[in-house]
XYZ file of C-alpha atoms in Angstrom:
671
model
C -127.675 12.413 70.310
C -125.538 15.379 69.413
C -122.134 15.323 67.805
C -119.118 17.542 67.802
C -119.103 18.518 64.142
C -115.857 19.338 62.364
C -117.010 21.374 59.401
C -113.467 21.620 58.097
C -111.603 18.331 57.697
C -108.606 17.892 59.952
C -105.070 18.279 58.697
C -103.484 15.465 60.709
C -99.971 16.912 60.370
C -101.148 20.200 61.849
C -103.137 18.326 64.476
C -100.058 16.421 65.648
C -98.030 19.640 65.798
C -100.752 21.432 67.756
C -100.940 18.741 70.431
C -97.180 18.317 70.800
C -96.896 21.272 73.187
C -99.472 20.203 75.817
C -97.923 16.732 75.941
C -94.742 17.979 77.533
C -92.025 15.539 78.488
C -92.777 12.931 75.849
C -89.857 14.106 73.695
C -87.472 13.024 76.434
C -88.678 9.423 76.477
C -86.635 6.836 74.565
C -88.048 5.159 71.479
C -90.191 2.191 72.408
C -91.411 3.631 75.717
C -95.046 2.746 76.402
C -97.580 5.538 76.835
C -101.037 4.601 78.120
C -103.778 6.866 76.735
C -107.281 7.284 78.182
C -109.116 9.969 76.244
C -112.578 10.241 74.675
C -112.916 9.917 70.917
C -112.082 13.257 69.335
C -109.279 15.637 68.436
C -107.324 15.271 71.714
C -107.151 11.495 71.285
C -106.143 11.862 67.628
C -103.456 14.380 68.587
C -102.079 12.159 71.360
C -101.929 9.072 69.125
C -100.213 10.943 66.305
C -97.733 12.557 68.696
C -96.704 9.157 70.045
C -96.501 7.724 66.539
C -94.303 10.554 65.251
C -92.003 10.338 68.303
C -91.503 6.594 67.983
C -93.326 5.859 71.243
C -95.661 2.913 71.812
C -99.227 4.135 72.318
C -101.498 1.939 74.452
C -105.030 3.321 73.976
C -107.681 2.365 76.508
C -111.429 2.895 76.563
C -112.297 6.365 77.885
C -114.635 4.829 80.461
C -111.874 2.677 81.920
C -111.741 3.114 85.669
C -108.694 4.450 87.473
C -108.040 0.943 88.751
C -108.180 -0.478 85.200
C -105.888 2.292 84.000
C -103.408 1.536 86.786
C -103.513 -2.168 85.899
C -102.672 -1.399 82.263
C -99.807 0.858 83.356
C -98.438 -1.973 85.466
C -98.872 -4.639 82.769
C -96.969 -2.741 80.076
C -94.398 -1.006 82.345
C -95.629 2.344 81.048
C -93.387 5.404 81.122
C -96.204 7.930 80.778
C -99.972 8.370 80.903
C -102.067 10.720 78.790
C -105.574 11.356 80.038
C -108.044 14.137 80.733
C -109.639 15.420 83.939
C -113.062 13.854 84.351
C -114.761 17.247 84.395
C -112.987 18.583 81.278
C -113.519 16.201 78.386
C -111.615 18.320 75.858
C -108.574 18.885 78.079
C -105.497 16.701 77.764
C -102.534 16.170 80.048
C -99.469 13.958 80.100
C -97.750 12.543 83.156
C -94.260 11.070 83.104
C -94.221 8.212 85.605
C -91.441 7.763 88.134
C -89.283 4.711 87.792
C -89.792 4.365 84.037
C -87.318 1.870 82.527
C -84.289 3.472 80.889
C -84.365 0.823 78.164
C -88.061 0.122 77.556
C -87.371 -2.632 75.048
C -90.262 -1.712 72.754
C -88.305 -0.346 69.827
C -90.102 -0.919 66.557
C -93.570 -1.130 68.103
C -96.230 1.472 67.335
C -99.215 0.292 69.380
C -100.321 -2.239 71.955
C -104.037 -2.806 71.402
C -105.851 -4.657 74.161
C -108.669 -6.931 73.048
C -112.105 -6.670 74.605
C -111.516 -9.646 76.864
C -114.961 -11.138 76.144
C -113.437 -14.624 76.138
C -111.002 -14.131 79.000
C -108.258 -11.776 80.166
C -107.678 -9.030 77.576
C -104.618 -9.692 75.444
C -102.244 -6.947 74.362
C -101.722 -7.168 70.585
C -98.286 -5.788 69.660
C -98.351 -3.907 66.350
C -95.072 -2.804 64.828
C -94.573 0.444 62.936
C -93.676 -1.565 59.858
C -96.926 -3.576 59.976
C -99.088 -0.529 60.729
C -97.559 1.496 57.897
C -97.875 -1.456 55.524
C -101.567 -2.040 56.226
C -102.455 1.662 56.325
C -100.723 2.202 52.983
C -102.601 -0.683 51.331
C -106.034 0.302 52.607
C -105.425 3.948 51.725
C -104.510 2.856 48.196
C -107.615 0.663 47.884
C -109.903 3.548 48.818
C -107.930 6.213 46.910
C -106.941 8.353 49.890
C -105.382 11.581 48.647
C -105.151 15.283 49.615
C -108.130 16.031 47.376
C -110.278 13.125 48.616
C -111.247 13.610 52.295
C -112.096 10.535 54.354
C -114.443 10.406 57.347
C -114.956 8.209 60.359
C -117.399 7.967 63.233
C -115.584 5.031 64.803
C -113.568 5.477 68.013
C -109.851 5.925 67.504
C -109.038 3.597 70.378
C -110.157 0.709 68.110
C -107.870 -0.678 65.432
C -110.143 0.050 62.459
C -110.320 3.812 62.897
C -106.794 4.075 64.267
C -104.966 2.346 61.418
C -107.073 3.016 58.312
C -108.649 6.369 59.130
C -106.079 8.141 61.305
C -102.736 6.678 60.219
C -103.949 6.176 56.637
C -104.983 9.815 56.399
C -101.785 10.947 58.132
C -99.326 9.223 55.788
C -101.246 10.226 52.624
C -102.032 13.802 53.742
C -105.739 13.037 53.351
C -108.071 15.464 55.153
C -109.961 13.636 57.919
C -113.582 14.280 58.914
C -113.733 13.206 62.564
C -117.277 12.690 63.838
C -117.891 11.984 67.524
C -120.945 10.865 69.527
C -122.570 9.170 66.548
C -125.938 10.250 65.261
C -127.041 9.375 61.714
C -128.084 12.825 60.530
C -125.056 14.483 62.074
C -122.625 11.998 60.563
C -123.821 12.424 56.992
C -124.069 16.156 57.562
C -120.427 16.273 58.691
C -119.352 14.144 55.728
C -121.165 16.478 53.350
C -119.669 19.585 54.954
C -116.171 18.097 54.790
C -116.525 16.807 51.236
C -115.701 13.225 52.251
C -115.426 10.734 49.404
C -115.214 7.660 51.651
C -116.199 6.997 55.256
C -116.169 4.205 57.833
C -119.022 2.585 59.719
C -119.921 -0.705 61.438
C -123.155 -2.724 61.070
C -124.511 -1.642 64.465
C -124.342 2.012 63.415
C -125.346 1.222 59.850
C -128.631 -0.089 61.218
C -129.312 3.231 62.914
C -128.386 5.083 59.735
C -130.825 3.067 57.632
C -133.591 3.549 60.193
C -133.087 7.328 60.296
C -132.603 7.638 56.527
C -130.880 11.051 56.259
C -130.060 12.425 52.829
C -126.982 10.941 51.188
C -124.146 13.450 50.582
C -123.498 14.032 46.894
C -119.749 13.924 47.497
C -119.740 10.507 49.217
C -118.845 7.544 46.997
C -119.490 4.774 49.516
C -119.309 3.641 53.136
C -116.769 1.056 54.314
C -118.269 -1.411 56.794
C -116.343 -3.898 58.921
C -115.818 -5.172 62.494
C -118.934 -7.394 62.424
C -120.680 -9.422 59.697
C -123.065 -7.524 57.457
C -126.324 -9.469 57.295
C -128.230 -9.876 54.068
C -131.262 -8.218 55.620
C -129.302 -5.092 56.549
C -127.676 -5.013 53.110
C -131.103 -5.172 51.449
C -132.479 -2.391 53.634
C -129.452 -0.222 52.919
C -129.713 -0.889 49.190
C -133.404 0.051 49.090
C -132.587 3.422 50.622
C -129.137 4.296 49.277
C -128.274 1.899 46.472
C -124.983 -0.018 46.099
C -122.848 2.522 47.984
C -121.290 0.003 50.358
C -118.031 -1.952 50.597
C -117.530 -4.610 53.225
C -114.141 -5.576 54.610
C -112.727 -7.992 57.149
C -109.739 -8.140 59.429
C -108.481 -8.652 62.933
C -106.398 -6.547 65.272
C -103.828 -9.373 65.157
C -103.447 -8.739 61.415
C -103.321 -4.965 62.066
C -106.649 -4.116 60.472
C -108.122 -5.019 57.095
C -107.020 -8.227 55.407
C -109.941 -8.423 52.927
C -111.961 -5.778 51.133
C -114.793 -6.082 48.656
C -114.228 -4.594 45.215
C -116.498 -1.767 44.105
C -119.705 -3.371 42.791
C -122.835 -1.894 41.326
C -126.018 -2.978 39.612
C -126.580 -6.693 39.209
C -123.147 -7.600 40.591
C -123.886 -5.836 43.890
C -127.295 -7.461 44.158
C -125.907 -10.917 43.385
C -123.246 -10.719 46.114
C -124.834 -8.582 48.818
C -128.581 -9.149 48.440
C -129.250 -12.542 46.904
C -126.799 -14.370 49.157
C -124.944 -13.744 52.390
C -122.592 -10.776 51.800
C -118.926 -11.732 51.323
C -116.037 -9.830 52.860
C -113.971 -9.612 49.707
C -110.550 -10.246 48.256
C -107.275 -10.398 50.169
C -105.162 -7.262 50.280
C -101.960 -7.248 48.204
C -99.368 -9.500 49.793
C -101.946 -11.337 51.944
C -102.158 -15.129 51.704
C -105.223 -17.064 52.838
C -106.011 -20.723 53.357
C -108.866 -22.688 54.914
C -107.823 -25.231 57.533
C -110.820 -27.444 58.353
C -112.995 -24.470 57.489
C -111.062 -21.975 59.626
C -109.621 -18.923 57.894
C -105.838 -18.664 58.201
C -104.024 -15.528 57.082
C -100.353 -14.842 56.394
C -99.281 -11.298 55.657
C -96.306 -8.994 56.237
C -98.724 -6.803 58.211
C -98.947 -9.108 61.216
C -98.744 -8.589 64.948
C -95.487 -9.348 66.706
C -97.473 -11.417 69.195
C -99.331 -10.851 72.434
C -97.627 -8.726 75.069
C -95.752 -11.033 77.444
C -97.932 -13.980 76.501
C -95.862 -16.520 74.557
C -98.430 -19.254 75.144
C -101.265 -17.222 73.674
C -99.034 -16.169 70.792
C -98.134 -19.784 69.980
C -101.825 -20.751 69.974
C -102.639 -18.010 67.467
C -99.552 -17.860 65.232
C -98.084 -20.962 63.617
C -94.277 -21.340 63.446
C -94.394 -20.547 59.731
C -96.322 -17.316 60.204
C -99.991 -18.206 59.694
C -102.577 -16.451 61.855
C -105.383 -18.695 63.034
C -108.263 -16.244 62.899
C -110.850 -18.388 64.686
C -113.340 -17.455 61.941
C -114.965 -20.032 59.691
C -115.275 -19.259 56.012
C -115.610 -20.438 52.438
C -114.938 -18.998 49.006
C -117.734 -18.019 46.657
C -116.898 -16.602 43.252
C -113.370 -16.026 44.531
C -114.635 -13.912 47.463
C -114.347 -14.903 51.105
C -117.651 -15.502 52.903
C -117.570 -15.828 56.683
C -119.679 -18.423 58.465
C -119.116 -17.474 62.080
C -116.550 -18.114 64.789
C -115.030 -21.566 65.109
C -115.717 -21.493 68.846
C -119.327 -20.589 68.092
C -119.872 -23.434 65.649
C -122.691 -25.620 66.903
C -121.656 -29.286 66.909
C -124.966 -31.052 67.407
C -124.516 -34.806 67.590
C -122.134 -34.860 64.624
C -124.073 -32.225 62.670
C -122.134 -28.996 62.296
C -124.284 -25.875 62.164
C -122.804 -22.467 61.467
C -124.629 -19.638 63.268
C -124.733 -17.358 60.231
C -126.264 -20.140 58.127
C -128.872 -20.882 60.795
C -129.703 -17.192 61.165
C -130.200 -16.869 57.408
C -132.577 -19.846 57.553
C -134.547 -18.255 60.378
C -134.670 -14.944 58.548
C -136.109 -16.722 55.512
C -138.745 -18.209 57.856
C -139.865 -14.692 58.792
C -137.785 -13.761 61.862
C -136.660 -10.123 61.832
C -134.802 -7.674 64.025
C -131.653 -8.468 65.984
C -131.324 -12.158 66.848
C -128.648 -14.822 67.033
C -128.257 -18.579 66.874
C -126.103 -19.606 69.825
C -124.451 -22.849 70.955
C -125.956 -24.308 74.132
C -124.066 -27.050 75.945
C -125.874 -30.404 76.018
C -124.314 -33.560 77.439
C -125.529 -36.132 74.894
C -125.132 -34.161 71.659
C -122.388 -31.747 72.655
C -124.450 -28.730 71.639
C -128.016 -27.771 71.027
C -129.181 -24.666 69.175
C -130.483 -21.677 71.112
C -132.163 -18.513 69.884
C -131.702 -15.120 71.564
C -133.542 -12.091 70.234
C -133.411 -8.465 71.282
C -136.938 -7.882 70.030
C -139.984 -8.096 72.352
C -142.355 -11.073 72.194
C -145.170 -8.795 71.016
C -143.450 -8.321 67.647
C -141.624 -11.633 67.171
C -143.635 -14.363 68.898
C -145.376 -15.687 65.787
C -142.137 -15.750 63.797
C -140.262 -17.457 66.642
C -143.024 -20.043 66.895
C -142.746 -20.738 63.171
C -138.988 -21.189 63.546
C -139.425 -23.505 66.546
C -142.054 -25.682 64.892
C -141.186 -25.642 61.191
C -137.559 -24.658 60.574
C -135.069 -27.312 59.505
C -132.937 -26.340 62.507
C -135.220 -25.729 65.489
C -133.971 -23.998 68.625
C -134.208 -25.977 71.841
C -134.065 -22.848 74.002
C -135.356 -19.335 73.323
C -134.814 -16.075 75.168
C -136.378 -12.687 74.507
C -134.041 -10.021 75.878
C -130.476 -10.100 77.126
C -128.882 -9.875 73.681
C -125.107 -9.450 74.087
C -122.907 -7.759 71.506
C -119.525 -6.085 71.297
C -119.186 -2.325 70.924
C -119.148 -2.824 67.152
C -122.361 -4.875 67.199
C -120.857 -8.347 66.810
C -123.073 -10.902 68.611
C -121.363 -12.588 71.562
C -122.868 -15.962 70.770
C -120.764 -18.068 73.099
C -121.488 -15.789 76.046
C -125.223 -15.812 75.283
C -125.216 -19.579 74.903
C -123.739 -19.976 78.371
C -126.841 -18.326 79.850
C -129.194 -20.945 78.358
C -129.854 -24.550 79.312
C -131.341 -27.530 77.488
C -131.716 -31.207 78.227
C -132.360 -34.421 76.324
C -133.388 -37.801 77.668
C -133.023 -41.251 76.169
C -135.376 -41.681 73.225
C -135.284 -45.486 73.521
C -136.104 -45.373 77.200
C -138.897 -42.871 76.638
C -140.401 -44.926 73.788
C -140.470 -47.926 76.135
C -142.366 -45.850 78.680
C -144.780 -44.681 75.999
C -145.478 -48.266 74.945
C -146.164 -49.243 78.556
C -148.591 -46.324 78.868
C -150.333 -47.426 75.681
C -150.593 -51.005 76.913
C -152.081 -49.758 80.180
C -154.595 -47.650 78.258
C -155.750 -50.620 76.169
C -156.227 -52.684 79.306
C -158.257 -49.998 81.047
C -160.448 -49.323 78.026
C -161.121 -53.016 77.605
C -162.112 -53.526 81.211
C -164.052 -50.258 81.714
C -165.966 -48.961 78.695
C -166.612 -45.225 78.967
C -168.943 -44.595 76.055
C -171.925 -43.524 78.154
C -173.710 -40.173 78.193
C -171.885 -38.869 81.231
C -168.530 -39.753 79.679
C -169.394 -38.014 76.420
C -170.358 -34.880 78.360
C -167.077 -34.918 80.233
C -165.179 -35.405 76.967
C -165.930 -31.830 76.031
C -163.538 -30.601 78.740
C -160.086 -32.206 78.448
C -159.056 -30.802 81.851
C -161.934 -32.666 83.564
C -161.891 -35.876 81.578
C -158.776 -38.080 81.665
C -160.318 -40.543 79.224
C -159.506 -38.368 76.241
C -155.844 -38.711 77.171
C -156.271 -42.463 77.583
C -157.863 -42.856 74.149
C -155.087 -40.747 72.599
C -152.436 -43.058 74.015
C -154.155 -46.327 73.158
C -153.799 -46.193 69.346
C -150.048 -45.628 69.665
C -149.466 -49.385 69.491
C -151.679 -52.120 68.115
C -151.291 -55.519 69.773
C -147.735 -55.176 71.046
C -147.452 -56.706 74.523
C -146.514 -54.523 77.431
C -142.723 -54.225 77.713
C -140.967 -55.671 80.673
C -138.455 -53.811 82.780
C -138.006 -52.048 86.053
C -138.785 -48.419 85.154
C -140.033 -46.665 88.310
C -143.005 -45.203 86.452
C -144.186 -48.724 85.551
C -145.135 -49.262 89.192
C -147.450 -46.262 89.093
C -149.148 -47.589 85.949
C -149.520 -50.999 87.621
C -151.077 -49.346 90.677
C -153.565 -47.504 88.477
C -154.406 -50.659 86.552
C -155.077 -52.566 89.774
C -157.231 -49.743 91.134
C -159.399 -49.648 87.995
C -159.848 -53.424 87.921
C -160.966 -53.371 91.525
C -163.012 -50.149 91.660
C -163.838 -49.128 88.114
C -162.460 -46.355 85.972
C -164.789 -43.702 87.397
C -163.780 -44.232 91.010
C -161.439 -41.453 92.186
C -158.148 -42.363 93.738
C -157.793 -41.761 97.489
C -156.172 -38.377 98.196
C -153.404 -39.885 100.303
C -152.527 -42.356 97.541
C -152.486 -39.615 94.946
C -150.105 -37.502 97.045
C -147.826 -40.474 97.661
C -147.605 -41.377 93.978
C -147.130 -37.732 92.928
C -144.162 -37.418 95.273
C -142.782 -40.737 94.066
C -143.032 -39.863 90.372
C -141.484 -36.420 90.877
C -138.428 -38.100 92.358
C -138.064 -40.582 89.479
C -137.237 -40.535 85.798
C -138.565 -38.907 83.646
C -140.096 -36.222 85.903
C -136.800 -35.792 87.743
C -135.333 -34.679 84.386
C -137.688 -31.702 84.383
C -136.381 -30.781 87.819
C -132.778 -31.063 86.654
C -133.496 -28.848 83.654
C -135.159 -26.298 85.918
C -132.072 -26.295 88.146
C -129.881 -25.679 85.099
C -132.075 -22.786 84.018
C -131.868 -21.340 87.529
C -128.089 -21.660 87.446
C -127.871 -24.510 89.961
C -126.459 -27.397 87.986
C -125.619 -30.799 89.472
C -127.709 -30.426 92.626
C -128.801 -33.848 93.895
C -132.511 -34.534 94.125
C -133.661 -35.894 97.457
C -136.396 -38.439 98.018
C -139.682 -36.816 97.089
C -138.268 -34.748 94.248
C -136.950 -31.868 96.352
C -133.420 -30.796 95.412
C -130.897 -30.570 98.234
C -130.351 -26.989 97.108
C -131.380 -24.263 96.422
C -134.993 -24.980 97.365
C -138.105 -26.817 96.204
C -137.917 -26.972 92.406
C -140.389 -29.588 91.254
C -142.293 -30.598 88.154
C -145.590 -28.739 87.834
C -144.920 -26.216 90.618
C -143.841 -22.606 90.216
C -140.464 -21.762 91.735
C -139.249 -18.242 92.527
C -135.778 -17.211 93.616
C -135.367 -15.642 97.030
C -134.619 -12.220 95.547
C -137.604 -12.440 93.179
C -135.536 -12.028 90.023
C -136.352 -15.421 88.500
C -139.598 -17.384 88.293
C -139.818 -20.706 86.487
C -142.065 -23.687 85.909
C -141.142 -27.188 84.812
C -144.087 -28.452 82.789
C -145.418 -31.144 80.469
C -146.467 -30.481 76.854
C -149.436 -28.131 76.586
C -152.826 -29.670 75.907
C -153.742 -29.207 72.217
C -157.322 -28.779 71.067
C -158.055 -32.402 70.222
C -155.609 -34.564 72.152
C -152.954 -34.183 74.838
C -150.027 -34.782 72.534
C -146.469 -33.576 72.124
C -145.555 -31.129 69.379
C -145.103 -33.936 66.844
C -148.568 -35.337 67.563
C -147.513 -38.229 69.800
C -149.239 -38.406 73.201
C -147.190 -37.580 76.282
C -146.369 -40.847 78.016
C -147.461 -39.782 81.497
C -150.479 -37.714 80.507
C -153.245 -40.101 81.580
C -151.406 -41.183 84.701
C -150.663 -37.643 85.843
C -154.241 -36.518 85.194
C -155.431 -39.161 87.639
C -152.852 -38.157 90.247
C -152.408 -34.397 89.976
C -154.530 -31.573 91.347
C -153.478 -28.726 89.037
C -153.799 -29.860 85.437
C -153.526 -26.373 83.951
C -150.193 -25.497 85.566
C -148.649 -28.780 84.549
C -149.688 -28.141 80.941
C -148.561 -24.548 80.575
C -148.725 -23.359 76.971
C -145.313 -21.763 76.454
C -146.581 -19.441 73.725
C -149.527 -18.139 75.726
C -147.261 -17.692 78.717
C -144.639 -15.699 76.790
C -147.307 -13.525 75.170
C -148.954 -12.428 78.410
C -148.419 -8.752 79.349
C -145.942 -7.898 82.102
C -146.771 -4.295 83.004
C -144.320 -2.277 85.007
C -141.360 -4.611 84.717
C -138.492 -4.954 82.296
C -138.178 -8.711 82.034
C -136.461 -11.284 79.909
C -138.572 -14.342 79.221
C -137.897 -17.646 77.592
C -138.177 -21.396 77.653
C -136.033 -24.507 77.474
C -137.302 -27.665 75.813
C -136.952 -31.180 77.196
C -136.620 -33.608 74.301
C -136.504 -37.350 73.803
C -135.412 -37.888 70.224
C -138.149 -36.373 68.065
C -140.504 -35.848 71.009
C -140.979 -32.383 72.498
C -141.881 -33.126 76.124
C -142.515 -29.600 77.344
C -139.706 -28.342 79.550
C -139.251 -25.125 81.536
C -140.682 -21.641 81.041
C -139.028 -18.805 82.905
C -139.338 -15.120 83.633
C -136.388 -13.066 84.836
C -136.302 -9.409 85.831
C -133.299 -7.250 86.749
C -132.561 -6.606 90.390
C -134.104 -3.410 91.678
């Protein structure tokens, strides 16, 4: 990428004066009038924001790629008096339009900005920031980082976000600090601009910090450190940065609702930096002067003079976020370590798994220690019996992460029940959208007690058949070498599961199939094949009954068709034939999935924990396609998919400790 380099730092006072003339008509608006701004990151946007700030107007910055319809909606929502934007074909031009019918008394006196949230969890909310709060926070952060006329500051972050707007632009403006404004981020260009402008401090976010570390351009001699915020800094990224650039990093934390930064790390070097940033999960620091903090059931609450006035025309949302005595419920989970705040993820993203509370950042650290690298996230996946299960979404391809993911799935203390390669979702600042990713995954659990009863019945059936029909002859031993041809290996694997426990009683539908098989063997011998018509009838029956119907239900969840009734014969009423052991493909060809049993290991057809699958012997006698039913999820994920950009993954069906296979799936974007 290329950037628009500003070799000479900007004088923000001169910049505001220079852009006052093109923005004609704004001087006539009353204080508190709302001005919606849609401009790309750069000098025109900086000039427009400063002009509104100096005139006492309320700037409402919007993303430069906002559509005309979105712009019109914002104008309507805030009763805007003016719009500042640029013609689509002239990115550096700027124009202002005074809107007809603007209110004579806008009622926004005292406000400086209305910052709309991203809306990732619903309708975007307009955060009202007063001039008093903005000046208070900008003054404190400027003091912490020693902004001064002789100490230029740089930013590559867009000015329509709170971080760059308050700390970098307003902080530089009120302290007369020269500002290095870098646009269209590229690592080499950013550090080159900082060096040319003599910047002593500069802003960044983890998503861009990753690109910087990968590119590894030379560090400017003038630059003391980078300030990172907006998303958690992982220990892995901190270690990679430290190996290349040393301890030249300060992390901070804040929310738009609290204007900007509420916490900042002190300057650390040497062993202190390594102890906080490298050896453990990096903290976000100490509270700013005048900022109070408390932990309410693990959630970080903040009270500060630099607080929003509330959400624009949303008293309900304001009451949910601000307590009557002025505390801001951040929605972030945290703890204190050595007096420093350490974040543990979003409260809404906390994974409540059957009474166990797992914090995504903790789980991700565990997976990293197990060898998983790259960009990945632990996400909450809804599950009816436990509340949540743990899912894993990675942006890395299977070719580079499959072995590490397998280690995590089979050996980690917290094992994911669903995995997806591709489709990683993050905000513009790189913060994982865990809740949104979790909603795209599906998992399912079945009763462990009920499944154990079925397993005991299978074992009792196996003992009966082995006792009545010995198979230790030459032909049997030859067949034993091929587990797909010989069902007796499965039978012998089930038999030792119980010793002399009698067969359980009950009315499980699958018991009838075992009884049928037992009667057939007594009458015809174990080597006599079942009649084809009988096999088909029992296959259809079992597919319509528990537990095989659970595989179908999981497949429907994966396909996005939850709660579809299953008709007699195992065929869902909608959207089409999704059945255990049969490939299903959506009508538009964008999704292909298979509900399957556990894969056949080398020595015995067992689940991942070594226990035989309860229906293995029975299904081998009834089914025609043993290989499809026993798809190996790891082999399937690893297979090449030339010519198509696909996301792949699997969902596990579990019964207590038993991994019963589940669903593998392959999704490709619409053409």
